[in-house]
PDB file of C-alpha atoms in Angstrom:
ATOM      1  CA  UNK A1122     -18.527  -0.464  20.637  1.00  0.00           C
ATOM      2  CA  UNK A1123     -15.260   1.736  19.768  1.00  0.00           C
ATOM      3  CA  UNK A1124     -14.007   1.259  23.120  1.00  0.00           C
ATOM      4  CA  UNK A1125     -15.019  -2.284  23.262  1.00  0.00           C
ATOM      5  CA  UNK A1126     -13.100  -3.304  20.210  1.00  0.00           C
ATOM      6  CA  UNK A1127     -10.162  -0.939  20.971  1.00  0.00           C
ATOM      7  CA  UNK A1128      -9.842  -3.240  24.725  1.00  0.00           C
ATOM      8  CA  UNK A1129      -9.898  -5.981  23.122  1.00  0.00           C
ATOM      9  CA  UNK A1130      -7.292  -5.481  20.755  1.00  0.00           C
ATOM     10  CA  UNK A1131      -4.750  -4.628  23.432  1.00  0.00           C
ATOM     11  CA  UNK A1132      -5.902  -7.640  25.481  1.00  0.00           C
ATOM     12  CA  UNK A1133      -5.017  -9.835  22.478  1.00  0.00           C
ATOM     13  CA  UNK A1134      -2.012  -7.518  21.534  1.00  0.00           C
ATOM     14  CA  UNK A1135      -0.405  -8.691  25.226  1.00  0.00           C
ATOM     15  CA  UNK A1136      -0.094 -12.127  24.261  1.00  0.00           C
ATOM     16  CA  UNK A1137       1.881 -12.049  20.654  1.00  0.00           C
ATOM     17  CA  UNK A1138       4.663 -13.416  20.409  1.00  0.00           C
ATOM     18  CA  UNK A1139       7.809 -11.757  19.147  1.00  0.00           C
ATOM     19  CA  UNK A1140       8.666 -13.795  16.346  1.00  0.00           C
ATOM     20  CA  UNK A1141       5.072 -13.978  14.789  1.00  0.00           C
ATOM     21  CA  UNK A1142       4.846  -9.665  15.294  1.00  0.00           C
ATOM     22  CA  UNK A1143       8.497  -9.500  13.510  1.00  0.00           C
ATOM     23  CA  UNK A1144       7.803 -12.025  10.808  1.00  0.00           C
ATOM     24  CA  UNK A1145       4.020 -10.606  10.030  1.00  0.00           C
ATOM     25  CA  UNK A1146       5.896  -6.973   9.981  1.00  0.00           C
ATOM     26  CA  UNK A1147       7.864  -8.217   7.909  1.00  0.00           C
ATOM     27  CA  UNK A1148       5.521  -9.723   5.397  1.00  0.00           C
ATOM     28  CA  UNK A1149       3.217  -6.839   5.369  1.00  0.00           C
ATOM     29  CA  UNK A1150       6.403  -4.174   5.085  1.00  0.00           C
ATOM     30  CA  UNK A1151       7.431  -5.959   1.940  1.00  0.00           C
ATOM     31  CA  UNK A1152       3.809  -5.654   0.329  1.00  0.00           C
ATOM     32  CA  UNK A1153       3.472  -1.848   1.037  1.00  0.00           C
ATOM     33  CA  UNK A1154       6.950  -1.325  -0.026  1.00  0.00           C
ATOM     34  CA  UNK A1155       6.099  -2.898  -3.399  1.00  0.00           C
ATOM     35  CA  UNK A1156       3.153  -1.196  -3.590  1.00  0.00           C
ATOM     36  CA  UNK A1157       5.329   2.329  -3.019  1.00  0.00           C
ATOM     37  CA  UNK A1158       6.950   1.690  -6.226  1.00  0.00           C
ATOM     38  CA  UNK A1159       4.129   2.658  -8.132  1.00  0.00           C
ATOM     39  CA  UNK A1160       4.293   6.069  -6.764  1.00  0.00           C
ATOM     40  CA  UNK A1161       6.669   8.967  -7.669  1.00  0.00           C
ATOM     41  CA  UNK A1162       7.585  10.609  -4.133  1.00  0.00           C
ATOM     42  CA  UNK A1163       9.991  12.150  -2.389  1.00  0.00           C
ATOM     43  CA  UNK A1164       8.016  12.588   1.609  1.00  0.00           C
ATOM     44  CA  UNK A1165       6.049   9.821   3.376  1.00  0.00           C
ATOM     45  CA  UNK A1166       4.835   9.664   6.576  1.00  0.00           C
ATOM     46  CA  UNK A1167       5.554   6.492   8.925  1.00  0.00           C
ATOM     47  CA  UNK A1168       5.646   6.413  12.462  1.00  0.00           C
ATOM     48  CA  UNK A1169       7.513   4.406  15.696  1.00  0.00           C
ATOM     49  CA  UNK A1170       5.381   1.370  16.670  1.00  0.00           C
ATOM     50  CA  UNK A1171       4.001   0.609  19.538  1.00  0.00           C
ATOM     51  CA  UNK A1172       3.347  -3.228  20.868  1.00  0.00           C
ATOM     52  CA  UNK A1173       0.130  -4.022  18.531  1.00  0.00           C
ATOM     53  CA  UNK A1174       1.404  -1.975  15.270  1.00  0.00           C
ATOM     54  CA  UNK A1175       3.162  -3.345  12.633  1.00  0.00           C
ATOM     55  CA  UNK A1176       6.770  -2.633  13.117  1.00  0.00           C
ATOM     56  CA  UNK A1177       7.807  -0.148  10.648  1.00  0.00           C
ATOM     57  CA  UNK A1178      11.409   1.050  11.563  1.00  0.00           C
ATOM     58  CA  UNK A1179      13.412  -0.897   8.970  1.00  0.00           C
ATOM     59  CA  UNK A1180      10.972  -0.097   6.153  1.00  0.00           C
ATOM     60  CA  UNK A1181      11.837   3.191   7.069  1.00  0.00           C
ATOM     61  CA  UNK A1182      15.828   2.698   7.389  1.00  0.00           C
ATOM     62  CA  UNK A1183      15.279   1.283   3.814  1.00  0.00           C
ATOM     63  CA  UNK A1184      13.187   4.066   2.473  1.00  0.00           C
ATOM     64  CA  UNK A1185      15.727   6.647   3.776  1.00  0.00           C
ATOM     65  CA  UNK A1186      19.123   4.794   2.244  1.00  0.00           C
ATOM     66  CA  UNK A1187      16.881   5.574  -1.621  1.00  0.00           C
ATOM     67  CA  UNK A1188      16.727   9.203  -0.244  1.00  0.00           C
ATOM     68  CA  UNK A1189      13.364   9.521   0.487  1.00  0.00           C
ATOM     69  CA  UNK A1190      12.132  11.656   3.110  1.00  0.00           C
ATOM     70  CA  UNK A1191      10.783  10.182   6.286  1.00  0.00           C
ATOM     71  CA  UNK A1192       8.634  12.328   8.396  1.00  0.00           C
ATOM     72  CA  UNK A1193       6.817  10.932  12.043  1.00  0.00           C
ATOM     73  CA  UNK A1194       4.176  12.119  14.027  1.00  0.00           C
ATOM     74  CA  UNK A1195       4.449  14.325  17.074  1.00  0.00           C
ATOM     75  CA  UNK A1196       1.649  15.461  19.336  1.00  0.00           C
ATOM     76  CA  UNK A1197       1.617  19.366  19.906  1.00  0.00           C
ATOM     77  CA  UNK A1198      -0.422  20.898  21.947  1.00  0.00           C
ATOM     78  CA  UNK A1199      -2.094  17.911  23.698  1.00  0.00           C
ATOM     79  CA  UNK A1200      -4.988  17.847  20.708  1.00  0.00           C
ATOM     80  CA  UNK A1201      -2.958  17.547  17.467  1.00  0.00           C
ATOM     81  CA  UNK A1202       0.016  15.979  15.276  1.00  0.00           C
ATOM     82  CA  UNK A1203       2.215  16.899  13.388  1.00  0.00           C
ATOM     83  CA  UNK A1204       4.795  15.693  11.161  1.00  0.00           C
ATOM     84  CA  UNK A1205       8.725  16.237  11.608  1.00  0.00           C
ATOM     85  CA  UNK A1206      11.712  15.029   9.365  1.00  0.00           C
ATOM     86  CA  UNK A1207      13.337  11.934  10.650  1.00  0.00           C
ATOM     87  CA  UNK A1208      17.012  10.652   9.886  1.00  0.00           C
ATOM     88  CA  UNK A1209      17.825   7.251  11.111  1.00  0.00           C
ATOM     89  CA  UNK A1210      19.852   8.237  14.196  1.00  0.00           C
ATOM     90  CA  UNK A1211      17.731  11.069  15.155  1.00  0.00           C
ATOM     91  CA  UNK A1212      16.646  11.186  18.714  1.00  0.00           C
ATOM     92  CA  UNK A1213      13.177  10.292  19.869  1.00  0.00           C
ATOM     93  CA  UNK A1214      10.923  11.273  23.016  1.00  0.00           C
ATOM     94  CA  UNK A1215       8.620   9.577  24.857  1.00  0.00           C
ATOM     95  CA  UNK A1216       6.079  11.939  24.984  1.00  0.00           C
ATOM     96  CA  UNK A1217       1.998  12.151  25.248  1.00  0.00           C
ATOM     97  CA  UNK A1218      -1.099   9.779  26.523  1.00  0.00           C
ATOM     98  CA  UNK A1219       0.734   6.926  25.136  1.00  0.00           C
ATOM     99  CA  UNK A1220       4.395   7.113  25.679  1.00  0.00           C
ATOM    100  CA  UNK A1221       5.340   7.066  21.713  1.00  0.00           C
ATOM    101  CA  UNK A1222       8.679   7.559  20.381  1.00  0.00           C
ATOM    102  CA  UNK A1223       8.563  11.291  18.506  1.00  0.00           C
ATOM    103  CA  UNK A1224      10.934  13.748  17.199  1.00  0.00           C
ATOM    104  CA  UNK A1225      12.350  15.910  19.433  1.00  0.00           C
ATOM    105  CA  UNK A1226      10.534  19.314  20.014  1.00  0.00           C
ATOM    106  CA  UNK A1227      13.861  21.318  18.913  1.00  0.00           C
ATOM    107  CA  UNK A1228      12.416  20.391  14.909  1.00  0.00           C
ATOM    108  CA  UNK A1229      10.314  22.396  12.735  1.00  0.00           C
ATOM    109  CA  UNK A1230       7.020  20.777  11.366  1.00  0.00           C
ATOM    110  CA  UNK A1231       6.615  19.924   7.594  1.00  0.00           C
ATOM    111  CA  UNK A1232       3.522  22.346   6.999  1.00  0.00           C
ATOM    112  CA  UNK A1233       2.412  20.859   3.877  1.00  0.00           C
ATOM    113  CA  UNK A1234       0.957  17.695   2.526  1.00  0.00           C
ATOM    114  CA  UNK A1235       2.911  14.946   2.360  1.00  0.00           C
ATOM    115  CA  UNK A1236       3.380  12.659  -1.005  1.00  0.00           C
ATOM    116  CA  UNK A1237       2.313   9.750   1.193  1.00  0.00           C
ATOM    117  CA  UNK A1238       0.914   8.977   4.328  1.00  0.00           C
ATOM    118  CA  UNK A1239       1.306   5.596   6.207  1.00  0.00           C
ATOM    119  CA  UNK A1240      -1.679   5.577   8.851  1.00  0.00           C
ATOM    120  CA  UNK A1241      -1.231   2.914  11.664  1.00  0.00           C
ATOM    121  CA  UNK A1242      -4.521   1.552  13.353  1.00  0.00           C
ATOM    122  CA  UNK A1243      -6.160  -1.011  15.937  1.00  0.00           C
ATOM    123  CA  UNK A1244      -8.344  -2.091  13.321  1.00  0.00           C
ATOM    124  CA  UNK A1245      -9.682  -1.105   9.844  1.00  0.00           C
ATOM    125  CA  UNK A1246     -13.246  -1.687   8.486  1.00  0.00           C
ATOM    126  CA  UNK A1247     -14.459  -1.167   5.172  1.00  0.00           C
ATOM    127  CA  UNK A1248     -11.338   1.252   4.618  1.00  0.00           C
ATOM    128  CA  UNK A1249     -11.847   3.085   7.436  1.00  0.00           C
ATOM    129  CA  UNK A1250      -9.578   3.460  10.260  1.00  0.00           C
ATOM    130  CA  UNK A1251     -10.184   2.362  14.446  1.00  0.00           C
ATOM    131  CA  UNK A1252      -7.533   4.367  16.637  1.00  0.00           C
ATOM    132  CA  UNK A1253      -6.891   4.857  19.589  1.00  0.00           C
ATOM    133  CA  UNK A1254      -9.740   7.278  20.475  1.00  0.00           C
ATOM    134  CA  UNK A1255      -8.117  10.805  20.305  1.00  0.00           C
ATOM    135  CA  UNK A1256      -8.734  11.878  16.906  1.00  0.00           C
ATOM    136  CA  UNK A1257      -5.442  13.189  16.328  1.00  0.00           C
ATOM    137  CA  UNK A1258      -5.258  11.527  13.068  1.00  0.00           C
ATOM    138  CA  UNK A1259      -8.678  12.250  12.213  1.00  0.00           C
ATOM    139  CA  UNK A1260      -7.543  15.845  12.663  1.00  0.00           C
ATOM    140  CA  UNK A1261      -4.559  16.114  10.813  1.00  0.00           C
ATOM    141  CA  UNK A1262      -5.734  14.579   7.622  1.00  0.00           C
ATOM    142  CA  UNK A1263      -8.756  17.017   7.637  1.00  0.00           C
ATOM    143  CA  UNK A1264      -5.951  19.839   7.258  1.00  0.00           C
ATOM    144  CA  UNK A1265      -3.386  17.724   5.133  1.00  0.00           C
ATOM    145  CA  UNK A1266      -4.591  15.053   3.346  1.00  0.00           C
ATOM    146  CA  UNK A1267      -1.586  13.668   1.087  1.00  0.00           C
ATOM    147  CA  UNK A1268      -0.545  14.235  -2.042  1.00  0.00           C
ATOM    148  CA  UNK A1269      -0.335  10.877  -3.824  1.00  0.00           C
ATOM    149  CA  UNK A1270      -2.012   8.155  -1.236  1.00  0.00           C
ATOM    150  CA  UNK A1271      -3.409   7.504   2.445  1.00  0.00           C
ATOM    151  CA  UNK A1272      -3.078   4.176   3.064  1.00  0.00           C
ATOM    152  CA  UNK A1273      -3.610   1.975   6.555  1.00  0.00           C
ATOM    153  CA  UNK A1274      -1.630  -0.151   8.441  1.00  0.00           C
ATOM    154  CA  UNK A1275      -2.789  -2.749  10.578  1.00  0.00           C
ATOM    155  CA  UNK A1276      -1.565  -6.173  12.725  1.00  0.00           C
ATOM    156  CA  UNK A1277      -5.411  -7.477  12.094  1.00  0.00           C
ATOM    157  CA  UNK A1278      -5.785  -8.253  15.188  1.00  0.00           C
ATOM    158  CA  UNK A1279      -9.538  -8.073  15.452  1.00  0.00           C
ATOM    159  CA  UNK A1280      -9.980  -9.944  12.254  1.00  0.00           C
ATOM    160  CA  UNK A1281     -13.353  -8.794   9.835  1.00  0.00           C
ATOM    161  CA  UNK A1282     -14.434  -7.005  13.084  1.00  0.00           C
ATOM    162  CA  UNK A1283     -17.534  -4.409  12.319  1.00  0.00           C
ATOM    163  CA  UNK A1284     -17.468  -1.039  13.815  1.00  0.00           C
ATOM    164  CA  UNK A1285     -19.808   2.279  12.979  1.00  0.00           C
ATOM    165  CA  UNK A1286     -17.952   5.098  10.939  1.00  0.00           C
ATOM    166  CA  UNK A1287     -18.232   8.889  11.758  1.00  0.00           C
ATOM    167  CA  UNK A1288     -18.544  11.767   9.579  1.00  0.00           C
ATOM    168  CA  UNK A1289     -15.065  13.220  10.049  1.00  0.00           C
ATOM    169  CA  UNK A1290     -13.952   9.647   9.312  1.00  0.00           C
ATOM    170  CA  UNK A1291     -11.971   9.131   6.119  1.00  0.00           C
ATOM    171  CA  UNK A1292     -11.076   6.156   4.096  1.00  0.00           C
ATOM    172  CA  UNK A1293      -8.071   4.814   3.488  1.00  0.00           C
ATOM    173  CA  UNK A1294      -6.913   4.250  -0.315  1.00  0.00           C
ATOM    174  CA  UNK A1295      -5.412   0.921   0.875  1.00  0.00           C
ATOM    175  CA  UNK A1296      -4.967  -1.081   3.675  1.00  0.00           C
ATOM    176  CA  UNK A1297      -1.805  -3.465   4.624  1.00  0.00           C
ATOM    177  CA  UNK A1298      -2.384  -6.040   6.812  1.00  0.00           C
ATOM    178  CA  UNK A1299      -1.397  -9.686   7.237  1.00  0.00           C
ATOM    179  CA  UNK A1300      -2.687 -12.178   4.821  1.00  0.00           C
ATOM    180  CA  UNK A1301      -6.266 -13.359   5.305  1.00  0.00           C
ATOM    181  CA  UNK A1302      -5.271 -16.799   5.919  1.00  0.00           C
ATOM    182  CA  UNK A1303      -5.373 -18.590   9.112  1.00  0.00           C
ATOM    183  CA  UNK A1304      -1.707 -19.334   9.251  1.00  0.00           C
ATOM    184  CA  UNK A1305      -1.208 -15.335   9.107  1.00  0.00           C
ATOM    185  CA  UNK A1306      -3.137 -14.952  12.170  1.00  0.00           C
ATOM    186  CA  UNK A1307      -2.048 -14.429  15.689  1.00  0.00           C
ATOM    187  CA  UNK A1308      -1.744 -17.754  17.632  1.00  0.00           C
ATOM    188  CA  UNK A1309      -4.807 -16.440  19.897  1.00  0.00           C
ATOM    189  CA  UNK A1310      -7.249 -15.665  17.113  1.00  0.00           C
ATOM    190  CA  UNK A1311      -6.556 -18.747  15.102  1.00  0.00           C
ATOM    191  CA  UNK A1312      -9.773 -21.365  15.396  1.00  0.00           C
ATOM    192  CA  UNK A1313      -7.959 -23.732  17.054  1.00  0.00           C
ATOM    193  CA  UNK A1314      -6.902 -21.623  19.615  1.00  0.00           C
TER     194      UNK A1314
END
């Protein structure tokens, strides 16, 4: 069922269009920055989008001008992440299984919690988080789970979807998404479609 869902969110994520993906990013980028302000931090962790995530990168150029400390994923040793500091600038690698943008291996990895942790995901259910089927997250947060809050990240691309949970899944605190309205979703998953 994973895998079923997980197709069919890149089948739909090949037909968004730009502007919708940039102004939904936008939308759901100003909620969780709001939301941030609650919280007394100094490191979160974001990541580079791919196609179907929401686009993060000038949350994260905004984050870093009120000197916070931006950290992104890296996969090491072809079964885990970790988390390296990021300036705006910085180079990036396409590395791994799914050609994301990392930090470059000539970085040392934070080896403590972060205050925050900003989890991107095909889909989330009840709180808990659909990926991309290598457990890398899954992994990490079972040796580092933040400080101060684990929250999701999603497009919403599958909608209310159901999916079954494993033990070694964990809930999110939060989840950021697009509104639940119809006008919020993608042209292909609105009922007129």
């Amino acid at each position: 069922m994973k895998h079923a869902l997980r197709l069919r969110a890149r089948a739909i994520a090949q037909h968004i269009n730009q502007d919708w993906h940039t102004e939904v990013s936008a939308s759901v980028c100003s909620r969780l920055y709001s939301y941030l302000q609650e919280f007394d931090y100094q490191s979160i962790g974001l990541y580079m989008p791919m196609r179907d995530e929401v686009d993060v990168r000038p949350l994260i150029s905004k984050l870093q001008k009120e000197g916070k400390s931006v950290y992104l994923p890296k996969v090491i040793n072809r079964s885990d992440i970790a988390f390296f500091h990021y300036k705006e600038g910085d180079t990036l690698e396409r590395n791994g299984v799914f050609s994301l943008e990392e930090p470059s291996a000539d970085k040392k990895a934070i080896e403590t919690a972060l205050d925050i942790l900003i989890v991107p995901a095909v889909h989330f259910y009840c709180g808990y988080r659909l990926g991309r089927g290598k457990g890398y997250y899954d992994r990490y947060l079972s040796k580092y789970p933040p400080k101060h809050l684990l929250a999701g990240i999603t497009l919403g691309l599958l909608g209310n979807e159901p999916f079954p949970q494993d033990e070694w899944d964990i809930p999110m605190k939060i989840i950021f998404s697009p509104k639940d309205d119809d006008s919020s979703l993608p042209p292909l998953l609105k009922q007129d479609a």
